CSV table of C-alpha atoms in Angstrom, one decimal:
chain,number,residue,atom,x,y,z
A,1254,MET,CA,0.1,0.0,0.0
A,1255,SER,CA,1.5,3.0,-1.0
A,1256,GLU,CA,1.6,6.4,1.5
A,1257,SER,CA,-0.9,8.1,-0.5
A,1258,ASP,CA,-3.4,5.2,0.0
A,1259,GLU,CA,-2.3,5.0,3.6
A,1260,LYS,CA,-3.1,8.5,4.2
A,1261,LYS,CA,-6.3,8.2,2.7
A,1262,LEU,CA,-7.7,5.2,4.6
A,1263,ASN,CA,-6.4,6.9,7.9
A,1264,THR,CA,-8.3,9.9,6.8
A,1265,GLU,CA,-11.8,7.9,6.3
A,1266,SER,CA,-11.3,6.1,9.6
A,1267,GLY,CA,-11.1,9.1,11.0
A,1268,ARG,CA,-14.0,10.7,9.4
A,1269,ASN,CA,-16.0,7.5,10.4
A,1270,LYS,CA,-15.0,8.3,14.4
A,1271,ALA,CA,-16.3,11.7,14.8
A,1272,GLY,CA,-19.5,10.9,12.6
A,1273,ALA,CA,-20.1,8.4,15.3
A,1274,GLY,CA,-19.1,10.7,18.1
A,1275,LYS,CA,-21.5,13.2,16.8
A,1276,ARG,CA,-24.5,10.9,16.5
A,1277,ALA,CA,-23.7,9.8,20.3
A,1278,TYR,CA,-23.5,13.7,21.0
A,1279,TYR,CA,-27.0,13.9,19.3
A,1280,ILE,CA,-28.5,11.3,21.0
A,1281,PHE,CA,-27.4,12.3,24.5
A,1282,LEU,CA,-28.6,15.7,23.9
A,1283,PHE,CA,-31.9,14.4,22.6
A,1284,PHE,CA,-32.5,12.3,25.7
A,1285,TRP,CA,-31.1,15.3,27.7
A,1286,CYS,CA,-33.3,17.8,26.8
A,1287,ALA,CA,-36.4,15.1,26.6
A,1288,THR,CA,-35.6,14.4,30.4
A,1289,LEU,CA,-35.0,17.9,31.3
A,1290,ILE,CA,-38.6,19.0,29.7
A,1291,THR,CA,-40.2,16.2,31.2
A,1292,VAL,CA,-38.9,17.3,34.7
A,1293,VAL,CA,-39.5,20.9,34.2
A,1294,GLY,CA,-43.5,19.9,33.2
A,1295,VAL,CA,-43.6,17.7,36.4
A,1296,LEU,CA,-42.6,20.6,38.5
A,1297,LEU,CA,-44.3,23.3,37.0
A,1298,GLY,CA,-47.4,21.0,37.2
A,1299,ARG,CA,-46.3,20.5,41.0
A,1300,PHE,CA,-46.2,24.1,41.5
A,1301,LYS,CA,-49.5,24.9,39.6
A,1302,ARG,CA,-51.1,22.4,41.9
A,1303,PHE,CA,-49.6,24.2,44.6
A,1304,LEU,CA,-50.8,27.6,43.7
A,1305,GLU,CA,-54.0,25.8,43.1
A,1306,ASP,CA,-54.3,24.7,46.6
A,1307,TYR,CA,-53.0,27.4,48.2
A,1308,GLU,CA,-55.2,29.8,46.5
A,1309,ALA,CA,-58.1,27.4,47.7
A,1310,GLU,CA,-57.2,27.3,51.2
A,1311,CYS,CA,-56.5,31.3,51.2
A,1312,VAL,CA,-60.2,31.7,49.7
A,1313,ALA,CA,-61.9,29.0,52.5
A,1314,ALA,CA,-59.9,30.7,55.1
A,1315,TYR,CA,-61.2,34.2,53.6
A,1316,GLU,CA,-64.4,32.7,53.1
A,1317,ALA,CA,-64.0,31.2,56.7
A,1318,SER,CA,-63.4,34.7,58.1
A,1319,LEU,CA,-66.3,36.4,56.8
A,1320,PRO,CA,-69.3,37.8,59.6
A,1321,GLU,CA,-71.4,35.7,57.3
A,1322,SER,CA,-69.5,32.7,57.8
A,1323,VAL,CA,-68.5,33.5,61.6
A,1324,THR,CA,-72.1,33.9,62.6
A,1325,SER,CA,-73.6,31.7,60.1
A,1326,GLU,CA,-75.3,29.3,63.0
A,1327,VAL,CA,-77.0,32.2,65.0
A,1328,VAL,CA,-78.1,34.1,61.4
A,1329,ASP,CA,-79.8,30.8,60.6
A,1330,LEU,CA,-81.6,30.4,64.0
A,1331,MET,CA,-82.6,34.4,63.9
A,1332,SER,CA,-83.9,33.5,60.1
A,1333,GLY,CA,-85.9,30.7,61.4
A,1334,GLN,CA,-87.2,32.7,64.7
A,1335,ASN,CA,-85.9,29.9,67.0
A,1336,ALA,CA,-86.1,31.9,70.3
A,1337,GLU,CA,-85.6,28.7,72.3
A,1338,ALA,CA,-82.5,27.7,71.0
A,1339,LEU,CA,-81.2,31.2,70.8
A,1340,LEU,CA,-82.2,32.0,74.5
A,1341,ARG,CA,-80.1,28.8,75.0
A,1342,LEU,CA,-77.3,30.6,73.8
A,1343,VAL,CA,-77.3,33.7,76.1
A,1344,GLY,CA,-75.4,33.8,78.9
A,1345,ASP,CA,-76.6,36.0,81.1
A,1346,LYS,CA,-80.5,35.1,80.8
A,1347,PRO,CA,-83.0,37.8,81.5
A,1348,GLU,CA,-85.0,37.2,84.9
A,1349,LEU,CA,-89.0,36.8,84.8
A,1350,SER,CA,-90.9,39.2,86.9
A,1351,GLY,CA,-92.7,36.3,88.0
A,1352,TYR,CA,-96.1,37.0,86.8
A,1353,GLU,CA,-94.8,36.3,83.1
A,1354,ALA,CA,-93.8,32.9,81.7
A,1355,ASP,CA,-90.9,31.7,79.5
A,1356,GLU,CA,-93.3,32.0,76.5
A,1357,ASP,CA,-93.8,35.1,76.8
A,1358,ILE,CA,-89.8,36.2,76.3
A,1359,TYR,CA,-90.2,33.9,73.2
A,1360,LEU,CA,-92.9,35.6,71.7
A,1361,TYR,CA,-91.0,39.1,72.6
A,1362,MET,CA,-87.8,37.6,70.4
A,1363,ARG,CA,-89.9,36.5,67.6
A,1364,ASN,CA,-91.5,40.0,67.3
A,1365,GLU,CA,-88.0,41.3,67.4
A,1366,MET,CA,-86.9,39.3,64.8
A,1367,GLN,CA,-90.0,39.9,62.7
A,1368,LYS,CA,-88.8,43.8,62.4
A,1369,GLY,CA,-86.8,43.1,58.8
A,1370,PRO,CA,-84.1,41.3,57.3
A,1371,ILE,CA,-81.5,39.4,59.3
A,1372,SER,CA,-78.0,40.8,58.9
A,1373,VAL,CA,-74.8,41.1,60.6
A,1374,ARG,CA,-72.5,44.1,61.2
A,1375,GLU,CA,-68.7,43.9,62.5
A,1376,GLU,CA,-67.7,46.1,65.3
A,1377,THR,CA,-64.6,48.1,65.1
A,1378,LYS,CA,-62.0,45.6,63.9
A,1379,THR,CA,-58.6,45.2,66.4
A,1380,GLU,CA,-56.1,42.9,66.5
A,1381,ASP,CA,-57.0,41.4,69.4
A,1382,GLU,CA,-59.9,38.5,69.7
A,1383,PRO,CA,-62.4,38.2,70.0
A,1384,ARG,CA,-64.2,39.5,66.9
A,1385,VAL,CA,-67.7,41.3,68.1
A,1386,PHE,CA,-70.8,41.1,65.8
A,1387,ASP,CA,-74.0,43.2,66.0
A,1388,PHE,CA,-77.4,41.3,64.8
A,1389,LEU,CA,-79.9,43.6,62.8
A,1390,ALA,CA,-83.3,42.8,62.4
A,1391,GLY,CA,-84.2,45.7,59.7
A,1392,ASP,CA,-82.5,48.7,61.2
A,1393,SER,CA,-83.2,47.5,64.6
A,1394,MET,CA,-80.2,46.0,66.6
A,1395,ILE,CA,-81.6,42.8,68.5
A,1396,ALA,CA,-78.6,41.2,69.7
A,1397,ARG,CA,-74.3,40.8,69.9
A,1398,GLY,CA,-72.1,38.1,69.5
A,1399,GLU,CA,-68.4,37.7,70.8
A,1400,TYR,CA,-66.5,34.9,68.7
A,1401,SER,CA,-63.0,33.4,69.4
A,1402,LYS,CA,-60.7,31.5,67.0
A,1403,GLU,CA,-60.3,27.8,68.1
A,1404,ASP,CA,-57.1,26.2,68.3
A,1405,LEU,CA,-56.6,24.6,64.9
A,1406,PRO,CA,-54.9,20.8,65.0
A,1407,GLU,CA,-51.6,20.6,63.4
A,1408,GLY,CA,-52.2,20.8,59.4
A,1409,GLU,CA,-55.4,22.2,59.8
A,1410,LYS,CA,-54.9,26.0,58.5
A,1411,ILE,CA,-59.1,27.1,57.7
A,1412,PRO,CA,-60.2,29.4,60.9
A,1413,LYS,CA,-62.8,28.1,62.9
A,1414,TRP,CA,-64.5,30.3,65.5
A,1415,ASP,CA,-66.5,29.7,69.0
A,1416,LEU,CA,-69.3,31.5,70.1
A,1417,VAL,CA,-68.0,32.4,73.4
A,1418,SER,CA,-70.6,35.2,74.2
A,1419,PHE,CA,-74.1,35.9,73.0
A,1420,ALA,CA,-76.6,38.9,74.3
A,1421,PHE,CA,-80.0,39.3,72.9
A,1422,TYR,CA,-81.6,42.4,73.8
A,1423,THR,CA,-84.6,41.7,75.7
A,1424,ASP,CA,-86.4,44.9,77.2
A,1425,ALA,CA,-89.2,44.1,79.7
A,1426,ALA,CA,-90.1,48.1,79.6
A,1427,PHE,CA,-93.7,47.8,80.9
A,1428,GLU,CA,-94.8,48.9,84.7
A,1429,ARG,CA,-97.6,48.9,86.4
A,1430,VAL,CA,-98.5,50.9,89.4
A,1431,ILE,CA,-101.8,49.4,91.5
A,1432,THR,CA,-103.6,50.9,94.6
A,1433,ALA,CA,-105.7,48.6,95.8
A,1434,PRO,CA,-107.4,48.1,99.6
A,1435,GLU,CA,-105.0,46.3,101.8
A,1436,ASN,CA,-107.8,43.5,102.3
A,1437,VAL,CA,-108.3,43.2,98.3
A,1438,THR,CA,-106.3,40.5,96.2
A,1439,VAL,CA,-104.7,41.4,93.5
A,1440,TYR,CA,-104.0,39.0,90.4
A,1441,VAL,CA,-101.3,40.1,87.8
A,1442,ASN,CA,-101.6,37.6,84.8
A,1443,GLY,CA,-103.7,35.3,87.2
A,1444,VAL,CA,-100.7,35.5,89.9
A,1445,GLU,CA,-101.3,36.8,93.1
A,1446,LEU,CA,-99.7,39.8,93.9
A,1447,ASP,CA,-96.9,39.3,97.0
A,1448,LYS,CA,-98.6,41.7,99.6
A,1449,ALA,CA,-94.9,41.9,101.1
A,1450,ASP,CA,-94.1,44.2,97.9
A,1451,GLY,CA,-96.8,46.7,98.7
A,1452,ILE,CA,-96.0,50.4,100.5
A,1453,CYS,CA,-99.3,51.3,102.8
A,1454,ASP,CA,-100.9,54.6,102.6
A,1455,GLU,CA,-100.7,55.5,106.3
A,1456,SER,CA,-103.0,58.3,106.0
A,1457,ILE,CA,-106.4,57.5,107.8
A,1458,PRO,CA,-108.8,56.8,105.4
A,1459,ALA,CA,-111.8,59.3,104.9
A,1460,ALA,CA,-114.3,56.9,105.8
A,1461,GLN,CA,-112.9,55.8,109.1
A,1462,ARG,CA,-114.3,58.8,110.8
A,1463,PHE,CA,-117.8,57.3,110.6
A,1464,PHE,CA,-116.6,54.0,111.8
A,1465,ASP,CA,-114.8,55.2,114.8
A,1466,GLY,CA,-115.5,52.8,117.7
A,1467,PHE,CA,-117.2,50.1,115.5
A,1468,ALA,CA,-115.2,49.0,112.6
A,1469,GLU,CA,-111.6,49.7,111.0
A,1470,VAL,CA,-111.8,51.0,107.4
A,1471,PRO,CA,-108.6,48.8,105.4
A,1472,HIS,CA,-105.9,51.2,104.2
A,1473,MET,CA,-105.1,51.7,100.3
A,1474,GLU,CA,-101.6,50.0,99.6
A,1475,THR,CA,-99.5,50.6,96.8
A,1476,TYR,CA,-97.5,48.2,94.5
A,1477,THR,CA,-94.9,48.7,91.8
A,1478,VAL,CA,-95.0,45.6,89.4
A,1479,SER,CA,-91.7,46.3,86.9
A,1480,GLY,CA,-89.9,44.0,84.3
A,1481,LEU,CA,-92.7,42.8,82.2
A,1482,TYR,CA,-92.6,42.5,78.5
A,1483,TYR,CA,-96.1,42.9,78.1
A,1484,ASP,CA,-99.3,45.0,79.4
A,1485,PRO,CA,-100.3,42.6,81.9
A,1486,ASP,CA,-104.0,41.5,82.4
A,1487,ILE,CA,-104.7,42.9,86.3
A,1488,SER,CA,-107.6,41.9,88.1
A,1489,ALA,CA,-109.2,41.9,91.7
A,1490,VAL,CA,-111.2,40.3,94.2
A,1491,SER,CA,-112.7,41.4,97.5
A,1492,GLU,CA,-112.1,39.5,101.0
A,1493,GLU,CA,-115.5,37.8,100.2
A,1494,GLY,CA,-114.5,36.7,96.8
A,1495,THR,CA,-116.4,39.2,94.8
A,1496,PRO,CA,-114.8,40.6,91.3
A,1497,LEU,CA,-113.6,44.0,91.2
A,1498,THR,CA,-113.1,46.5,88.6
A,1499,VAL,CA,-109.7,47.5,88.1
A,1500,HIS,CA,-109.7,51.3,86.7
A,1501,PHE,CA,-106.7,51.8,84.3
A,1502,ASP,CA,-105.6,55.6,83.8
A,1503,GLU,CA,-103.9,56.0,80.1
A,1504,GLY,CA,-102.2,59.0,81.2
A,1505,SER,CA,-100.2,57.8,84.1
A,1506,GLY,CA,-100.2,54.2,83.6
A,1507,LYS,CA,-101.5,53.6,87.0
A,1508,CYS,CA,-104.6,51.1,88.0
A,1509,THR,CA,-106.8,51.7,90.8
A,1510,VAL,CA,-109.1,49.6,92.3
A,1511,ASP,CA,-111.6,50.9,94.7
A,1512,TYR,CA,-113.5,49.3,98.0
A,1513,PRO,CA,-115.7,47.2,96.6
A,1514,ASP,CA,-119.2,48.2,95.3
A,1515,ASP,CA,-120.3,44.8,95.8
A,1516,CYS,CA,-120.8,41.6,98.5
A,1517,PRO,CA,-122.8,38.6,99.1
A,1518,SER,CA,-124.4,40.6,101.3
A,1519,ARG,CA,-125.4,43.7,99.2
A,1520,GLU,CA,-129.2,42.7,98.8
A,1521,GLU,CA,-129.9,42.4,102.5
A,1522,ILE,CA,-127.8,45.6,103.3
A,1523,GLU,CA,-129.6,48.0,100.7
A,1524,GLU,CA,-133.0,46.5,101.9
A,1525,ILE,CA,-132.0,47.1,105.4
A,1526,THR,CA,-130.5,50.9,104.8
A,1527,ALA,CA,-133.8,51.9,102.6
A,1528,LYS,CA,-135.7,50.7,105.7
A,1529,ALA,CA,-133.5,53.1,107.9
A,1530,VAL,CA,-133.8,55.8,105.9
A,1531,LYS,CA,-137.6,55.7,105.5
A,1532,ALA,CA,-137.8,55.4,108.8
A,1533,TYR,CA,-135.6,58.3,109.3
A,1534,ALA,CA,-137.7,60.2,106.7
A,1535,THR,CA,-140.8,59.7,108.5
A,1536,PHE,CA,-139.1,60.6,111.8
A,1537,VAL,CA,-138.2,63.8,110.6
A,1538,SER,CA,-141.6,64.5,109.3
A,1539,GLY,CA,-142.8,63.6,112.9
A,1540,ASP,CA,-145.0,60.7,111.8
A,1541,LEU,CA,-142.5,57.9,113.6
A,1542,SER,CA,-141.5,58.2,117.2
A,1543,MET,CA,-137.9,58.2,118.2
A,1544,GLN,CA,-138.8,54.3,119.6
A,1545,GLU,CA,-139.5,53.3,116.3
A,1546,LEU,CA,-136.5,54.4,115.2
A,1547,ARG,CA,-134.4,53.2,117.2
A,1548,PRO,CA,-134.2,49.6,116.4
A,1549,TYR,CA,-132.4,50.6,113.0
A,1550,PHE,CA,-129.4,51.8,114.7
A,1551,THR,CA,-126.7,50.7,116.8
A,1552,PRO,CA,-127.4,51.1,120.7
A,1553,ASN,CA,-126.8,54.5,122.1
A,1554,ASN,CA,-126.3,56.0,119.0
A,1555,ILE,CA,-125.0,59.8,119.1
A,1556,TYR,CA,-126.5,60.2,116.0
A,1557,LEU,CA,-130.1,59.4,117.8
A,1558,TYR,CA,-129.5,61.9,120.6
A,1559,TYR,CA,-128.7,64.4,118.0
A,1560,MET,CA,-131.9,63.6,116.1
A,1561,GLU,CA,-133.4,63.6,119.3
A,1562,HIS,CA,-132.4,66.9,120.5
A,1563,ALA,CA,-132.2,68.8,117.6
A,1564,GLU,CA,-134.8,70.7,115.8
A,1565,LEU,CA,-135.1,68.3,112.8
A,1566,ARG,CA,-139.2,68.2,112.3
A,1567,TRP,CA,-139.8,71.4,110.5
A,1568,PHE,CA,-142.5,70.1,108.0
A,1569,THR,CA,-145.9,71.7,107.9
A,1570,ARG,CA,-148.8,69.9,109.4
A,1571,HIS,CA,-150.0,67.6,107.1
A,1572,ARG,CA,-153.0,64.7,106.7
A,1573,ASP,CA,-150.9,61.5,105.1
A,1574,SER,CA,-147.4,60.7,104.9
A,1575,SER,CA,-146.1,57.9,102.7
A,1576,ILE,CA,-142.9,57.0,101.0
A,1577,LYS,CA,-143.8,56.0,97.6
A,1578,ASN,CA,-140.1,55.3,96.0
A,1579,ALA,CA,-136.5,54.2,97.3
A,1580,GLU,CA,-133.5,54.3,95.1
A,1581,VAL,CA,-130.0,53.2,95.8
A,1582,LEU,CA,-127.4,55.4,94.4
A,1583,LYS,CA,-124.4,54.0,96.2
A,1584,PHE,CA,-122.8,51.0,97.7
A,1585,ILE,CA,-119.3,50.3,99.1
A,1586,SER,CA,-118.2,47.3,101.5
A,1587,TYR,CA,-115.1,48.0,103.4
A,1588,THR,CA,-115.2,44.6,105.1
A,1589,PRO,CA,-117.6,42.0,105.6
A,1590,ASP,CA,-118.9,43.7,108.3
A,1591,ALA,CA,-118.7,47.2,107.9
A,1592,CYS,CA,-120.3,49.2,104.7
A,1593,PHE,CA,-121.8,52.6,103.3
A,1594,CYS,CA,-125.1,53.0,101.4
A,1595,GLU,CA,-126.8,55.7,99.9
A,1596,VAL,CA,-130.5,55.5,99.2
A,1597,MET,CA,-132.9,57.9,98.3
A,1598,VAL,CA,-136.3,58.0,99.1
A,1599,GLU,CA,-139.4,59.8,97.8
A,1600,GLN,CA,-141.8,61.0,100.5
A,1601,HIS,CA,-145.6,62.0,99.8
A,1602,LEU,CA,-147.1,64.4,102.1
A,1603,THR,CA,-150.8,65.8,101.5
A,1604,MET,CA,-150.8,69.0,104.0
A,1605,GLN,CA,-153.9,70.0,105.9
A,1606,TRP,CA,-154.7,72.8,104.1
A,1607,GLY,CA,-153.7,74.5,100.2
A,1608,SER,CA,-153.3,71.9,97.5
A,1609,SER,CA,-154.8,68.4,97.5
A,1610,GLU,CA,-151.7,66.9,95.7
A,1611,PRO,CA,-149.2,65.7,97.8
A,1612,GLU,CA,-145.9,67.5,98.2
A,1613,VAL,CA,-143.0,65.1,97.4
A,1614,ILE,CA,-140.3,65.7,99.7
A,1615,MET,CA,-136.9,63.9,98.6
A,1616,THR,CA,-134.6,62.6,101.4
A,1617,ASP,CA,-130.9,61.5,100.6
A,1618,GLY,CA,-129.9,59.2,103.4
A,1619,ARG,CA,-126.0,58.2,103.4
A,1620,PHE,CA,-125.9,55.6,106.0
A,1621,TYR,CA,-122.7,54.0,107.5
A,1622,LEU,CA,-123.7,50.4,108.9
A,1623,VAL,CA,-121.8,47.8,110.7
A,1624,LYS,CA,-122.7,44.0,111.5
A,1625,GLN,CA,-123.6,43.3,115.3
A,1626,ASN,CA,-124.6,40.0,116.8
A,1627,GLY,CA,-125.4,39.1,113.0
A,1628,GLU,CA,-127.5,42.4,112.3
A,1629,TRP,CA,-126.8,45.0,110.2
A,1630,LYS,CA,-127.0,48.4,112.1
A,1631,VAL,CA,-126.8,51.8,111.2
A,1632,CYS,CA,-123.9,53.3,113.1
A,1633,SER,CA,-123.3,56.7,111.3
A,1634,MET,CA,-125.1,59.3,109.0
A,1635,GLU,CA,-123.0,61.6,106.5
A,1636,PHE,CA,-125.2,64.8,106.1
């Protein structure tokens, strides 16, 4: 082989080796790029998923911190007007007056929640917990809640909130001042009023002067009932169980119960009083003796002495006297043994001279009576 042939052969061999090296390099470069692209794709996919998870976590954390989310349980109860469940959440529960029941508070709360759509308003936020929210029904603020963030287990990132304090504004605004005789039983919503809460009027009752030495007129007691959610139903009965009228003054908001104007013995007393007034009128006209008038009065009655020694009989001489009508004008029962009765009688007198038509005399007898030994007697008169 010549030298030139050998050089030619060596040149071709070198070229073949160089071509093989390039192919190997290109193959390596291809696989390296493919691997790099795959790795980068995987990493980008993971990074994308990380970003998506992080975004979802942030959104969830944000939504969990919104007032609507924190207070959703209470808002649901209010929207459903579940007063019973809401009252169980209240820490400092309202005290009932003793004259209303739990249902009155529930009804009050439901009425408050019906004032408008339920909404939530967060008070001025600070870095310190708890978070404080006002609950509104329409424009009315009806409740307030304080929430504290829970200690989350490891790995948990979405915040949760505990209701640590809740107040529902229950304003028991009604108050009634009730005045009644001390021997009368007063009921508020069917519950007997505690007499220990009464304030006695120490002034002497006006009628007492007519019963001195015979009976004690009950003093008036004043009671103040407060802490009521609704205008109460007030009723009263006398010592003898007679229902009494309760007078309400809208201007002052005060209720008054007068001395009873009825009692089981009323008809009997009115009948006796009518007879006594007729006898009194007939005595004054000179047609009845003191002995006939005396049985209607208590023994040794001072008024009989006055009538006997005063010039009460001023009527012109007459031929005839008769009582035509008797009308009861007023009745008061102070106690089962002391009462007042006013009776007007119409006395017809036929004079000895003048017109033949009888003259009509009206006599208004205002008598105070007491029961002695089972019988009603006149103890005093009011002129």
